PDB file of C-alpha atoms in Angstrom:
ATOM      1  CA  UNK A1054      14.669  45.418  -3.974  1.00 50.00           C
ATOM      2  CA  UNK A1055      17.525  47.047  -5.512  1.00 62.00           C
ATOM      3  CA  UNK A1056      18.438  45.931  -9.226  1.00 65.00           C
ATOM      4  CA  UNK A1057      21.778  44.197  -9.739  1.00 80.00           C
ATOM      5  CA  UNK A1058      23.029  46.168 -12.320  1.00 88.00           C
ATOM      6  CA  UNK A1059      21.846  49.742 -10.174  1.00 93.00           C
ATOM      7  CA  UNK A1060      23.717  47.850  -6.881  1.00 93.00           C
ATOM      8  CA  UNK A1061      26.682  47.309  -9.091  1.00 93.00           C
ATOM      9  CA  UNK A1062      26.826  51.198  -9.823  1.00 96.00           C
ATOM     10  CA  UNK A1063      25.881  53.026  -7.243  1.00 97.00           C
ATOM     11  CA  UNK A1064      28.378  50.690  -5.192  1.00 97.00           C
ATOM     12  CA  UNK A1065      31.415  51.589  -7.510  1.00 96.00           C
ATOM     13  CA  UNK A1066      29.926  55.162  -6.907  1.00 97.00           C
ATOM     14  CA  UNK A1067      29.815  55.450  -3.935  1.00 97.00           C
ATOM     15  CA  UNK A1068      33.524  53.893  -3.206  1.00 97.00           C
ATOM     16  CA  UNK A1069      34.554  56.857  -4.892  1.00 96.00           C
ATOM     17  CA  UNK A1070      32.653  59.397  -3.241  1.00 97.00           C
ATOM     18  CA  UNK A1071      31.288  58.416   0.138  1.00 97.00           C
ATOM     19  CA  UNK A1072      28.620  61.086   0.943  1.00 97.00           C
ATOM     20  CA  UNK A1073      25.349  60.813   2.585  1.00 97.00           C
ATOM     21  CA  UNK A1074      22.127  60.344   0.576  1.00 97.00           C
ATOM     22  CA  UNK A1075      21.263  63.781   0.269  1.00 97.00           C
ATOM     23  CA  UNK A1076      23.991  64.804  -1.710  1.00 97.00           C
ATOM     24  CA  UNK A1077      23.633  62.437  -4.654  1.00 97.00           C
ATOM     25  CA  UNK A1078      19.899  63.132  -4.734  1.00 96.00           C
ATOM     26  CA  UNK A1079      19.911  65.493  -7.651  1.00 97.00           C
ATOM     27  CA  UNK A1080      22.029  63.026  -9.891  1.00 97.00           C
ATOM     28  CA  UNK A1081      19.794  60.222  -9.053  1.00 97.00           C
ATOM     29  CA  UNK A1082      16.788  62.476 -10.105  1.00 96.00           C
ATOM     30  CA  UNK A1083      18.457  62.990 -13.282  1.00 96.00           C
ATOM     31  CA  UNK A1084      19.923  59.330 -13.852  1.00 96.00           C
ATOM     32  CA  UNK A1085      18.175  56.835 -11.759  1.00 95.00           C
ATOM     33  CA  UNK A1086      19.876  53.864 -12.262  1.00 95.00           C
ATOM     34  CA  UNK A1087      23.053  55.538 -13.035  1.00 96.00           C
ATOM     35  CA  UNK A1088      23.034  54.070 -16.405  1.00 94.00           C
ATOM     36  CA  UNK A1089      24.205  57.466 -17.827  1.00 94.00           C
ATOM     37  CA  UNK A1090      27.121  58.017 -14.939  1.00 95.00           C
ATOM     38  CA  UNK A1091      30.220  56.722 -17.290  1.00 93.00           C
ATOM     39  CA  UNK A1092      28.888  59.464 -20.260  1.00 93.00           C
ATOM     40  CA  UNK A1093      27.849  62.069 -17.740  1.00 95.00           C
ATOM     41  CA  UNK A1094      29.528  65.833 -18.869  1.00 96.00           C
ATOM     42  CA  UNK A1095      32.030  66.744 -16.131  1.00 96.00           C
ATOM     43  CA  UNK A1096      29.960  70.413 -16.012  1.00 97.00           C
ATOM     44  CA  UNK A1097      26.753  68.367 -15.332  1.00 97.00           C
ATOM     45  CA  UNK A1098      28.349  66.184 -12.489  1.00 97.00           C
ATOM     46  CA  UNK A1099      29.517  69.375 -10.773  1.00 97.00           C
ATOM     47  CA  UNK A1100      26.300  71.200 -10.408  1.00 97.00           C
ATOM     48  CA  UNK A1101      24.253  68.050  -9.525  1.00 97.00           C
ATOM     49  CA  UNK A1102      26.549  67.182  -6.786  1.00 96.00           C
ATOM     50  CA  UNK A1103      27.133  70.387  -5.522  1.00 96.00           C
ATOM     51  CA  UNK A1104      31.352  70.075  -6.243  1.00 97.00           C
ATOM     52  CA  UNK A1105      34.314  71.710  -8.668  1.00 97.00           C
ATOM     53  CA  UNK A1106      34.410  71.036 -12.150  1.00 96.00           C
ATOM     54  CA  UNK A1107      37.908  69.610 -11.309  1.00 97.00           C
ATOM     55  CA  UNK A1108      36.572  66.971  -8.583  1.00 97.00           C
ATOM     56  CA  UNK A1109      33.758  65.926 -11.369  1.00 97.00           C
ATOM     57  CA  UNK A1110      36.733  65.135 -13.703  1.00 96.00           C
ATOM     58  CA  UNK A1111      38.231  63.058 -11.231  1.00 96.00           C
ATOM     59  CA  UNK A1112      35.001  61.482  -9.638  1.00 97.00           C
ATOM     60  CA  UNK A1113      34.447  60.537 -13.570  1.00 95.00           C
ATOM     61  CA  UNK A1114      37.647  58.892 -13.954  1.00 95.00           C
ATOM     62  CA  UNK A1115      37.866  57.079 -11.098  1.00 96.00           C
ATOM     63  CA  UNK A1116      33.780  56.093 -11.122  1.00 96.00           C
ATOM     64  CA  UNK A1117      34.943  54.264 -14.651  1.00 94.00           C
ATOM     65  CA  UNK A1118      37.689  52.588 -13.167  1.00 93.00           C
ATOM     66  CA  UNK A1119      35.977  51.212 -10.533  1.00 92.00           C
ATOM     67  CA  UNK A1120      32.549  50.560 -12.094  1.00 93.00           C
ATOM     68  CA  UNK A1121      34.961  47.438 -13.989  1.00 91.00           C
ATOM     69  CA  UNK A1122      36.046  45.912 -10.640  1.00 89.00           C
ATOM     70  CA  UNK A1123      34.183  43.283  -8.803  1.00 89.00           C
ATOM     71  CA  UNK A1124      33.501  45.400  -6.005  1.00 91.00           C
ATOM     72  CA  UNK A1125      30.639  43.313  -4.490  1.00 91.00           C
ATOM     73  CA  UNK A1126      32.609  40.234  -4.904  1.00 93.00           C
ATOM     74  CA  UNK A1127      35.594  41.704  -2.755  1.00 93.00           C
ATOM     75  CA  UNK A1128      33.187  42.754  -0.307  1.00 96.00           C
ATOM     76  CA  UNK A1129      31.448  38.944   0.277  1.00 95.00           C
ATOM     77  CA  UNK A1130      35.279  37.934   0.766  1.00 96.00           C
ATOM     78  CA  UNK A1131      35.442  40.022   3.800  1.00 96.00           C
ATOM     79  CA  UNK A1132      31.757  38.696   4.879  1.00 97.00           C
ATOM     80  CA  UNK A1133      30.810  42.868   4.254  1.00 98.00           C
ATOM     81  CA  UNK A1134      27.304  43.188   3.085  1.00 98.00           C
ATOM     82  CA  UNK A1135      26.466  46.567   1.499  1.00 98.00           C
ATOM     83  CA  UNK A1136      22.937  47.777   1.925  1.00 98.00           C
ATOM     84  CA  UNK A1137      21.614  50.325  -0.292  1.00 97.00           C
ATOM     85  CA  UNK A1138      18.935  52.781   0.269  1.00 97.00           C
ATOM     86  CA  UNK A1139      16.341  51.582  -0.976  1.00 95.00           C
ATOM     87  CA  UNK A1140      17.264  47.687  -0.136  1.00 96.00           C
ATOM     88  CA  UNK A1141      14.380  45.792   2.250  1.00 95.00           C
ATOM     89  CA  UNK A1142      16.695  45.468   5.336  1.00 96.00           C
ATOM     90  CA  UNK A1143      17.448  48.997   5.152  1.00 98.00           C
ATOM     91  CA  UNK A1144      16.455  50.715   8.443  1.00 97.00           C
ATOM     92  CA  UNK A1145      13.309  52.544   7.826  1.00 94.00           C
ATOM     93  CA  UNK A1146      14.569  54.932  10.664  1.00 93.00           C
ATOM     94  CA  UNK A1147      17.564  56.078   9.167  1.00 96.00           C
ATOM     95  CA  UNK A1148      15.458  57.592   6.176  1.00 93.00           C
ATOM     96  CA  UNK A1149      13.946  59.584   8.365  1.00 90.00           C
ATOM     97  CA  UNK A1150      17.390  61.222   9.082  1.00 89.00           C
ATOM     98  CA  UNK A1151      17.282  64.592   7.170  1.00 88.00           C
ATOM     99  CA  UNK A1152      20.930  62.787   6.003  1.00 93.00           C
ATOM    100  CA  UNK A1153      20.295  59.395   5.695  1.00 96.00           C
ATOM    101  CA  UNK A1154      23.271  57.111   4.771  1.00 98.00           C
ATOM    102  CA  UNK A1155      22.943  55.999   0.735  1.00 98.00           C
ATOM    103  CA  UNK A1156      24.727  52.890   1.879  1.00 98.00           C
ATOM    104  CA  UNK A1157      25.233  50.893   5.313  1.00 98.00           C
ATOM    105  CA  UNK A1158      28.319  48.469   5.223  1.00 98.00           C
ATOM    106  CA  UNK A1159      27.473  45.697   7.659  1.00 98.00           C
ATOM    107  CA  UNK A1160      29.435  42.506   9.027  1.00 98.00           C
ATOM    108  CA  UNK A1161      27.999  40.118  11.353  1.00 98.00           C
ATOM    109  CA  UNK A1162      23.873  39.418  12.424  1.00 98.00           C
ATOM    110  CA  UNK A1163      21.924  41.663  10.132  1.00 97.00           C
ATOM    111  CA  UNK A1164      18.615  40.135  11.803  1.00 97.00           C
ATOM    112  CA  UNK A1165      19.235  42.321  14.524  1.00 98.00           C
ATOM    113  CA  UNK A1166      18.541  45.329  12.050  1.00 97.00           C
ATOM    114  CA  UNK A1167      15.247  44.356  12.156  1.00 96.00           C
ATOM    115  CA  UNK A1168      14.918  44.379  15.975  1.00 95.00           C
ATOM    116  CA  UNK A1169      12.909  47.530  16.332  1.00 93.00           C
ATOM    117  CA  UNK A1170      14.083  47.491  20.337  1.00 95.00           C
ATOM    118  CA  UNK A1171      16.988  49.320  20.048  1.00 97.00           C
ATOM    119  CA  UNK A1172      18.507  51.526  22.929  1.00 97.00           C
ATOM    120  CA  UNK A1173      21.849  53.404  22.675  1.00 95.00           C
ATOM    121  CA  UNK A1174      23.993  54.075  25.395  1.00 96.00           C
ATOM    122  CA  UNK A1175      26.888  56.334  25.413  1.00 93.00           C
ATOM    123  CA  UNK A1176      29.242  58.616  27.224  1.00 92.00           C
ATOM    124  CA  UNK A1177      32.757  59.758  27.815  1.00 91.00           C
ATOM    125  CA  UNK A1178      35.964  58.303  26.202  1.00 92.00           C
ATOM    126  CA  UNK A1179      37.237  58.781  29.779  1.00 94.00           C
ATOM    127  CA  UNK A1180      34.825  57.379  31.456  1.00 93.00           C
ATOM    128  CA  UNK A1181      35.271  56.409  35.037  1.00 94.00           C
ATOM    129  CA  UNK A1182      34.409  53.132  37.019  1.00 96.00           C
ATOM    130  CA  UNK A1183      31.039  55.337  38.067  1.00 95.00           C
ATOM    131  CA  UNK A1184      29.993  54.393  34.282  1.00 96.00           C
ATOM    132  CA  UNK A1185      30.533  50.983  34.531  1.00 96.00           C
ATOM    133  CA  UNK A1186      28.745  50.508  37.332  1.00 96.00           C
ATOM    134  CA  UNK A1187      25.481  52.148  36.102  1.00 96.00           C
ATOM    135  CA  UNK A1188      26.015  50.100  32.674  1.00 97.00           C
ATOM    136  CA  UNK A1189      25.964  46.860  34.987  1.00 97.00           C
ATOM    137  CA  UNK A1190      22.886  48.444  36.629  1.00 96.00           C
ATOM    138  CA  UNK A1191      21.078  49.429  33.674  1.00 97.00           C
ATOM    139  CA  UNK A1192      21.600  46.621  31.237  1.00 98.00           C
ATOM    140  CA  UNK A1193      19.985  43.446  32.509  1.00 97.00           C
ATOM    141  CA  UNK A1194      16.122  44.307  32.491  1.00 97.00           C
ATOM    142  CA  UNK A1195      16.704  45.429  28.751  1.00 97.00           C
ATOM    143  CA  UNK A1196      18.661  42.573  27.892  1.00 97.00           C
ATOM    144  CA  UNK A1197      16.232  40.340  29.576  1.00 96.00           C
ATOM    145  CA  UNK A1198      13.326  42.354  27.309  1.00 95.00           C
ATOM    146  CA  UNK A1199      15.126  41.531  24.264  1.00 96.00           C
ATOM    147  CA  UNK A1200      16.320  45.169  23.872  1.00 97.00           C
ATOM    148  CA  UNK A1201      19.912  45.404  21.754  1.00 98.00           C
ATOM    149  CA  UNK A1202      22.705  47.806  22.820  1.00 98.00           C
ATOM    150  CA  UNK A1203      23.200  50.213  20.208  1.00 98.00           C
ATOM    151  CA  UNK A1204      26.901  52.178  20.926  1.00 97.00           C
ATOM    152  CA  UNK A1205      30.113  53.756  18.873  1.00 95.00           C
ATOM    153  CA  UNK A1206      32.752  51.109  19.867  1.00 96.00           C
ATOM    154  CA  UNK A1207      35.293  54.228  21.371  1.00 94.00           C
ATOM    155  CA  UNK A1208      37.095  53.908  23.532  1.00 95.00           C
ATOM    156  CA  UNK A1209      35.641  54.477  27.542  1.00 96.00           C
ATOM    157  CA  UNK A1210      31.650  53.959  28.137  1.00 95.00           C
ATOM    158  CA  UNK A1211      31.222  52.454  24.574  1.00 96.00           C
ATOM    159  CA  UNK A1212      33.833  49.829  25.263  1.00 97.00           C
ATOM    160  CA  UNK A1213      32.093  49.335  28.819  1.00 97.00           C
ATOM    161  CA  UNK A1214      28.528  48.919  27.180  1.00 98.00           C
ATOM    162  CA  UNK A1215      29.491  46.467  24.344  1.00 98.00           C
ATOM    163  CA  UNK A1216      31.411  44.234  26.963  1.00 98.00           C
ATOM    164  CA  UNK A1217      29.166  44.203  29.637  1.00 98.00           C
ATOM    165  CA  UNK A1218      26.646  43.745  26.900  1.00 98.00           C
ATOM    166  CA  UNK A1219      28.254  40.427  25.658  1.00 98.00           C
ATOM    167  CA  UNK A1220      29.389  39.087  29.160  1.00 98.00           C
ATOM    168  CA  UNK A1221      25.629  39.162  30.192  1.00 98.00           C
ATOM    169  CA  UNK A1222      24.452  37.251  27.014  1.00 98.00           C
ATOM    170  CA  UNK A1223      22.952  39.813  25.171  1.00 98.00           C
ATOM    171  CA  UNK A1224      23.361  41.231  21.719  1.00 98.00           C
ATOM    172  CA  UNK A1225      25.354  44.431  20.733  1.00 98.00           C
ATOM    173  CA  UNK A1226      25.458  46.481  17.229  1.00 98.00           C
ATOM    174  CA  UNK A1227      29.298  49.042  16.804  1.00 98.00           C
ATOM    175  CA  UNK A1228      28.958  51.851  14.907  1.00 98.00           C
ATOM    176  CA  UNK A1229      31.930  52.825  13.260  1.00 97.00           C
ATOM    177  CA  UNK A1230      33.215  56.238  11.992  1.00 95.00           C
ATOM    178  CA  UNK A1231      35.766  54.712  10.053  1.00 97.00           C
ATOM    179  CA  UNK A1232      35.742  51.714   7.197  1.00 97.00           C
ATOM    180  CA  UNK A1233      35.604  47.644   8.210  1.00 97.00           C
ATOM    181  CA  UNK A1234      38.850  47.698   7.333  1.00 96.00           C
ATOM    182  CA  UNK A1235      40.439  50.336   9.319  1.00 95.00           C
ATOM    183  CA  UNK A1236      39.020  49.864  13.105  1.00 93.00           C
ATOM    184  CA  UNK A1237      39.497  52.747  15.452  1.00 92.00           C
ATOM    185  CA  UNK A1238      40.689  52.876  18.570  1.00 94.00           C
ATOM    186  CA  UNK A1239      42.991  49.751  17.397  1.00 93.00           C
ATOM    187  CA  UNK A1240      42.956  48.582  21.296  1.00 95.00           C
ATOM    188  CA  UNK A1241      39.318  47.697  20.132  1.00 96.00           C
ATOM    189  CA  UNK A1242      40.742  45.558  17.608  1.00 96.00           C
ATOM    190  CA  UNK A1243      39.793  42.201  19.422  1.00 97.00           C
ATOM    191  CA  UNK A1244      36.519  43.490  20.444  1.00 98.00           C
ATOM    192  CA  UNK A1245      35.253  44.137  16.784  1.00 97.00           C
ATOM    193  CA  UNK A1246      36.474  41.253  15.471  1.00 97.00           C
ATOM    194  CA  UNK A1247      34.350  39.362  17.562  1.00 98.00           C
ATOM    195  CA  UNK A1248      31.633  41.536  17.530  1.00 98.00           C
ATOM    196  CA  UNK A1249      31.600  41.318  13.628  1.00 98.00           C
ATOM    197  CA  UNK A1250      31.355  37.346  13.926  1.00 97.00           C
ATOM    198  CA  UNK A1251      28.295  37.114  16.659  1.00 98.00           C
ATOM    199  CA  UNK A1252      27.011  40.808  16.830  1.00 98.00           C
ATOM    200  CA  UNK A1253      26.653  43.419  14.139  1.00 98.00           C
ATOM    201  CA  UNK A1254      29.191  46.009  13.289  1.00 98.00           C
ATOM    202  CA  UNK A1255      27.407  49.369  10.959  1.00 98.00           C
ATOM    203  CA  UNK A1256      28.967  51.730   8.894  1.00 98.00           C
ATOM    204  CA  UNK A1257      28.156  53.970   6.523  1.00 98.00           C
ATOM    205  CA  UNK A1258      31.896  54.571   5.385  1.00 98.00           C
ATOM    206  CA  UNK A1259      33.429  51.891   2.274  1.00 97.00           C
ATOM    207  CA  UNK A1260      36.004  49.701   4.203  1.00 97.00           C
ATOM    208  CA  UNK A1261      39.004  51.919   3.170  1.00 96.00           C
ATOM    209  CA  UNK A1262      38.491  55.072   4.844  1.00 96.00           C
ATOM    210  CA  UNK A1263      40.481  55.926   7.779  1.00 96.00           C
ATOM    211  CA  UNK A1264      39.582  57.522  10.749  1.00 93.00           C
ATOM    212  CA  UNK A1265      38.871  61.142  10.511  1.00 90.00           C
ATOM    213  CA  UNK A1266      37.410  63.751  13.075  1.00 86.00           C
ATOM    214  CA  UNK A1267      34.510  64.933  10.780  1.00 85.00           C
ATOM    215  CA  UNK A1268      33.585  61.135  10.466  1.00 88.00           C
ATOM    216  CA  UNK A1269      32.424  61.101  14.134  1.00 87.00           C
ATOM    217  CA  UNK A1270      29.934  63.199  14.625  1.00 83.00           C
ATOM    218  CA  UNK A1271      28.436  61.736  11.171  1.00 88.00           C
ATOM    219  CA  UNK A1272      28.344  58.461  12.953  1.00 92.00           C
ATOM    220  CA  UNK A1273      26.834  59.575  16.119  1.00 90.00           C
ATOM    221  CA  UNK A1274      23.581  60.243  13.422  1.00 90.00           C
ATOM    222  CA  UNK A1275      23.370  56.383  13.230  1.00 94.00           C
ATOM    223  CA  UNK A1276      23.872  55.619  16.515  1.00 93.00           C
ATOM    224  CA  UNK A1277      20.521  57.351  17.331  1.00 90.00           C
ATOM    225  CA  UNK A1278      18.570  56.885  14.334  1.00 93.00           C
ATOM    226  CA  UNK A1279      19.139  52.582  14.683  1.00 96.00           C
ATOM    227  CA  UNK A1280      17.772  53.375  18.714  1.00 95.00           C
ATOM    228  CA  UNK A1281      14.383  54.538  20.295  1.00 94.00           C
ATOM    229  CA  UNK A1282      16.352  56.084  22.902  1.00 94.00           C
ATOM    230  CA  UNK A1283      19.765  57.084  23.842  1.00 94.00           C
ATOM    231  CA  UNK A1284      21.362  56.564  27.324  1.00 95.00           C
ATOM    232  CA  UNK A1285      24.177  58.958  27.898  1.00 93.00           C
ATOM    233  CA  UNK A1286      26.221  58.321  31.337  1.00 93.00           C
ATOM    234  CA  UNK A1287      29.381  60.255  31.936  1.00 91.00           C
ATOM    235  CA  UNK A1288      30.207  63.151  29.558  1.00 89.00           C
ATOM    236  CA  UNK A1289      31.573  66.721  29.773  1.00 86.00           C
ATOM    237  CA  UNK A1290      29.007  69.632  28.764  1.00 78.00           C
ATOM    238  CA  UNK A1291      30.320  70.377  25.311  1.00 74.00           C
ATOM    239  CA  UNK A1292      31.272  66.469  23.397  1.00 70.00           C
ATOM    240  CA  UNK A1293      30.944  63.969  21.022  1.00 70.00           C
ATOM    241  CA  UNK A1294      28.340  62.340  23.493  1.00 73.00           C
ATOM    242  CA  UNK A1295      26.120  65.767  23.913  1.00 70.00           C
ATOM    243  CA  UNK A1296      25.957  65.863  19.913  1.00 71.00           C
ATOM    244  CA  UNK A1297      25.002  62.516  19.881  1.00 71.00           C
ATOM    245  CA  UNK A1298      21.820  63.440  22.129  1.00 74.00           C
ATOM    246  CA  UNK A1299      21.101  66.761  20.158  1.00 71.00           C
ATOM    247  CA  UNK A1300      20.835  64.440  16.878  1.00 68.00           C
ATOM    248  CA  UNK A1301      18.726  62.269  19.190  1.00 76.00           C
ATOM    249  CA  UNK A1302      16.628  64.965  20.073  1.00 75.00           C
ATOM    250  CA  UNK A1303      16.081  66.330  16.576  1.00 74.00           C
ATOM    251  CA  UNK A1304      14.555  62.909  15.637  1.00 74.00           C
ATOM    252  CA  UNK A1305      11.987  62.574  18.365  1.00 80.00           C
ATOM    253  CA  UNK A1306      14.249  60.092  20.426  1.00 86.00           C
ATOM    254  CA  UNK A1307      13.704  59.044  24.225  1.00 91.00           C
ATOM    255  CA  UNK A1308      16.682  60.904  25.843  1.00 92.00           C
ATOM    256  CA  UNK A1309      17.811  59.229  29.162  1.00 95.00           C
ATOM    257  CA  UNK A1310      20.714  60.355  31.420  1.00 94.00           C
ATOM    258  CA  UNK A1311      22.206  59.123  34.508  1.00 95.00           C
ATOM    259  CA  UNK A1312      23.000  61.445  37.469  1.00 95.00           C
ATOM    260  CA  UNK A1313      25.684  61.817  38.370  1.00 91.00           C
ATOM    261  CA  UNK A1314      28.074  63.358  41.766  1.00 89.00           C
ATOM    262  CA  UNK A1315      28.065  67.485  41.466  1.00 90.00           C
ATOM    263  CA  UNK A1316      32.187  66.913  42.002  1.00 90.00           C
ATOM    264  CA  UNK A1317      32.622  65.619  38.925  1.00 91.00           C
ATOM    265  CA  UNK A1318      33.254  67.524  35.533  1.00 90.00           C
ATOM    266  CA  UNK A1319      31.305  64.295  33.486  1.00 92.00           C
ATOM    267  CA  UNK A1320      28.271  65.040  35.430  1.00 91.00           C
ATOM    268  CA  UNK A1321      27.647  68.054  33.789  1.00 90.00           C
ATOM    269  CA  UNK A1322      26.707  66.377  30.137  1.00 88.00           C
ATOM    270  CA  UNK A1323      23.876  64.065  31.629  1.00 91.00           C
ATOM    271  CA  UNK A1324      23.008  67.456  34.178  1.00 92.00           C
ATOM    272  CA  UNK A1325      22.678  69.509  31.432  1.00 87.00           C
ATOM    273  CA  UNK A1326      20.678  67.412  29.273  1.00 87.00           C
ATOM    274  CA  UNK A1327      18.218  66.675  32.341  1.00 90.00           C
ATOM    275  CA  UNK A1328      17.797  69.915  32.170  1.00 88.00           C
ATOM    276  CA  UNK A1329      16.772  70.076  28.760  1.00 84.00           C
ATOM    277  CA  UNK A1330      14.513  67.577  29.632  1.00 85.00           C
ATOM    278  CA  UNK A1331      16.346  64.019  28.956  1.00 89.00           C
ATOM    279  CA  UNK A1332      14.656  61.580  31.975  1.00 93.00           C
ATOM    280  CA  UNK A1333      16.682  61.014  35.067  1.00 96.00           C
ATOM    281  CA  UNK A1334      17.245  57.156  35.449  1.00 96.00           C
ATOM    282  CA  UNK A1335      19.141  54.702  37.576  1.00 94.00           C
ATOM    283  CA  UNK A1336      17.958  51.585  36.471  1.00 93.00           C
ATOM    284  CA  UNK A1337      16.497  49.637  33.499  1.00 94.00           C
ATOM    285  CA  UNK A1338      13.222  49.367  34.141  1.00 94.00           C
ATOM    286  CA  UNK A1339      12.668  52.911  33.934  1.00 95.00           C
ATOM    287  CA  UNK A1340      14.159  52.457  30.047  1.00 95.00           C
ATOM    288  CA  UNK A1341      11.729  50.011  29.711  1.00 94.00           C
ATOM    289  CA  UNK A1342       8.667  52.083  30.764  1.00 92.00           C
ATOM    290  CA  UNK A1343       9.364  54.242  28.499  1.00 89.00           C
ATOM    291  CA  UNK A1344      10.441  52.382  25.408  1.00 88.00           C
ATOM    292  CA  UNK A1345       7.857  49.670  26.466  1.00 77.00           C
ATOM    293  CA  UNK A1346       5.128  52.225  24.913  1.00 70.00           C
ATOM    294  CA  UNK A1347       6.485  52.309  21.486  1.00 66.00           C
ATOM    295  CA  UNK A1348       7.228  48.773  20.545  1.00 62.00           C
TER     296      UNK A1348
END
C-alpha cells in the first residue's frame, strides 16, 4: 500500500519527469520516500538519474513547484486514478517488464486489471476488411470465456478490435501512448470517451503529454505485458505491430497470428512471425487452448 505522503511525491515527480521505473531506481535507493527530493544537490540528481546537471536544476525547480499543487485532487476531477508501483492493483506482470511503468494512469473499470485473462490483438493502422473479418471470427469464444481484449486504440485493427469488442458485449482495456488528456488519433475521440466510462483506458504517460513517436513503441510494452498472448492480424514485416510481438516474445507471451493471402503486403508481418514460431490460428478456440492452460 503506498503511503500518502510517498503517493503525493512521487506523483508531483513523476509529472515532471515521466520515465519508466528503471530510471528513478537509483534515487529511490538513495531517498525512498522522496522525503529528501526538495533538498536534493542538483550534482546528486544528475548522476542518480542518469541526466545533465542543467536538467537536474530544472527537474528541482519544477519538482518544488509542483510537489505544492493538489495534483491527486485534479486527477479524481477527471475520474484519473494514478497507480503507483508498488500499489495492490498494480499489475504484477508489468514488473516483470525489464521497464516497468513507475505509474499507470487509469480511467474507467480498474476490476478488469485484475482479470488475469487477458489477450491482445493487434495489427495494421491500414488494416483491410480481411482484419475485420477474422476479429469477428476470433472474438466470440474468448468473449464468451470471459477473456478481455487488450489493444492500442490506433487507428485500423485496434479500432476494429475495441468495437467489435463492445458491439458483442464484451469488455475492452486502450492503451494509450499519449496522456488522458490528449487522445490520439482524435477520430477515436468518441470511442475513448466511452471506453473510459464502461471499459478501461491505461497509460503510463501524466494526462498532459502529447503524442510523440518514441511514446509508441513504449506503449506497445503494456499492451503485452497486461495480455497472456498477443494476436497480430494484418501488418507489414517491419512495424509498430511486429515490435509489439518481439516485446511479447521477450516476456514469454503466447504469440498468435492469422494467415493471411500471399498477394498481400500485410501478410508478411503475421508470415513472418509464424515463422518465428507465433501459432497459426483462424478461430478462437484455438486462443483458448492455449491460454486455457495458464489461467
Amino acid at each position: 500500500m503506498t503511503v500518502p505522503r510517498f503517493k503525493n511525491r512521487i506523483l508531483a515527480l513523476h509529472y515532471v519527469f515521466p520515465v519508466p521505473l528503471p530510471k528513478i531506481y537509483s534515487l529511490l535507493k538513495q531517498d525512498p520516500d522522496l522525503s529528501q527530493l526538495e533538498e536534493i544537490q542538483p550534482s546528486l540528481l544528475a548522476k542518480l538519474c542518469n541526466i545533465t546537471i542543467e536538467r537536474a536544476i530544472h527537474l528541482k525547480n519544477m519538482y518544488k513547484e509542483f510537489i505544492r499543487h493538489p495534483i491527486l485532487e485534479t486527477y479524481e476531477k477527471h475520474n484519473i486514478l494514478p497507480i503507483i508501483y508498488n500499489d495492490d492493483i498494480y499489475p504484477e506482470s508489468l514488473l516483470n517488464l525489464y521497464d516497468p511503468p513507475a505509474i499507470l494512469y487509469v480511467q474507467g473499470d480498474i476490476r478488469f486489471l485484475a482479470n488475469k485473462r487477458k489477450i491482445a490483438i493487434i495489427g495494421s493502422r491500414k488494416a483491410t476488411s480481411y482484419s475485420e473479418t477474422s476479429i469477428e471470427k476470433i472474438l466470440p469464444p474468448l468473449i464468451e470465456k470471459d477473456f478481455i481484449i487488450v489493444s492500442g486504440l490506433a487507428s485500423g485493427a485496434d479500432t476494429i478490435a475495441h468495437r467489435k469488442t463492445i458491439e458483442m458485449g464484451g469488455k475492452t482495456i486502450g492503451v494509450l501512448g499519449t496522456g488522458l488528456f490528449n487522445m490520439y488519433p482524435k477520430d477515436n475521440k468518441e470511442l475513448a470517451n466511452f471506453m473510459s466510462k464502461h471499459h478501461l483506458l491505461v497509460t503510463e504517460y501524466p494526462p498532459y503529454i502529447t503524442p510523440k513517436k518514441w511514446n509508441f513503441p513504449m506503449r506497445n510494452r503494456i499492451i503485452s505485458g497486461l495480455s497472456l498472448g498477443v494476436v497480430i492480424t494484418e501488418a507489414k514485416k517491419k512495424s509498430g505491430t511486429v515490435s509489439t510481438m518481439e516485446h511479447a516474445l521477450e516476456n514469454g507471451k503466447e504469440i498468435f497470428a492469422i494467415p493471411g493471402s500471399i498477394d498481400s503486403g500485410l501478410s508478411e508481418g503475421p508470415h513472418h512471425l509464424i515463422l518465428e514460431g507465433a501459432k497459426p490460428i483462424w478461430n478462437g478456440h484455438q486462443i483458448i487452448e492455449e491460454l486455457i492452460k495458464i489461467t
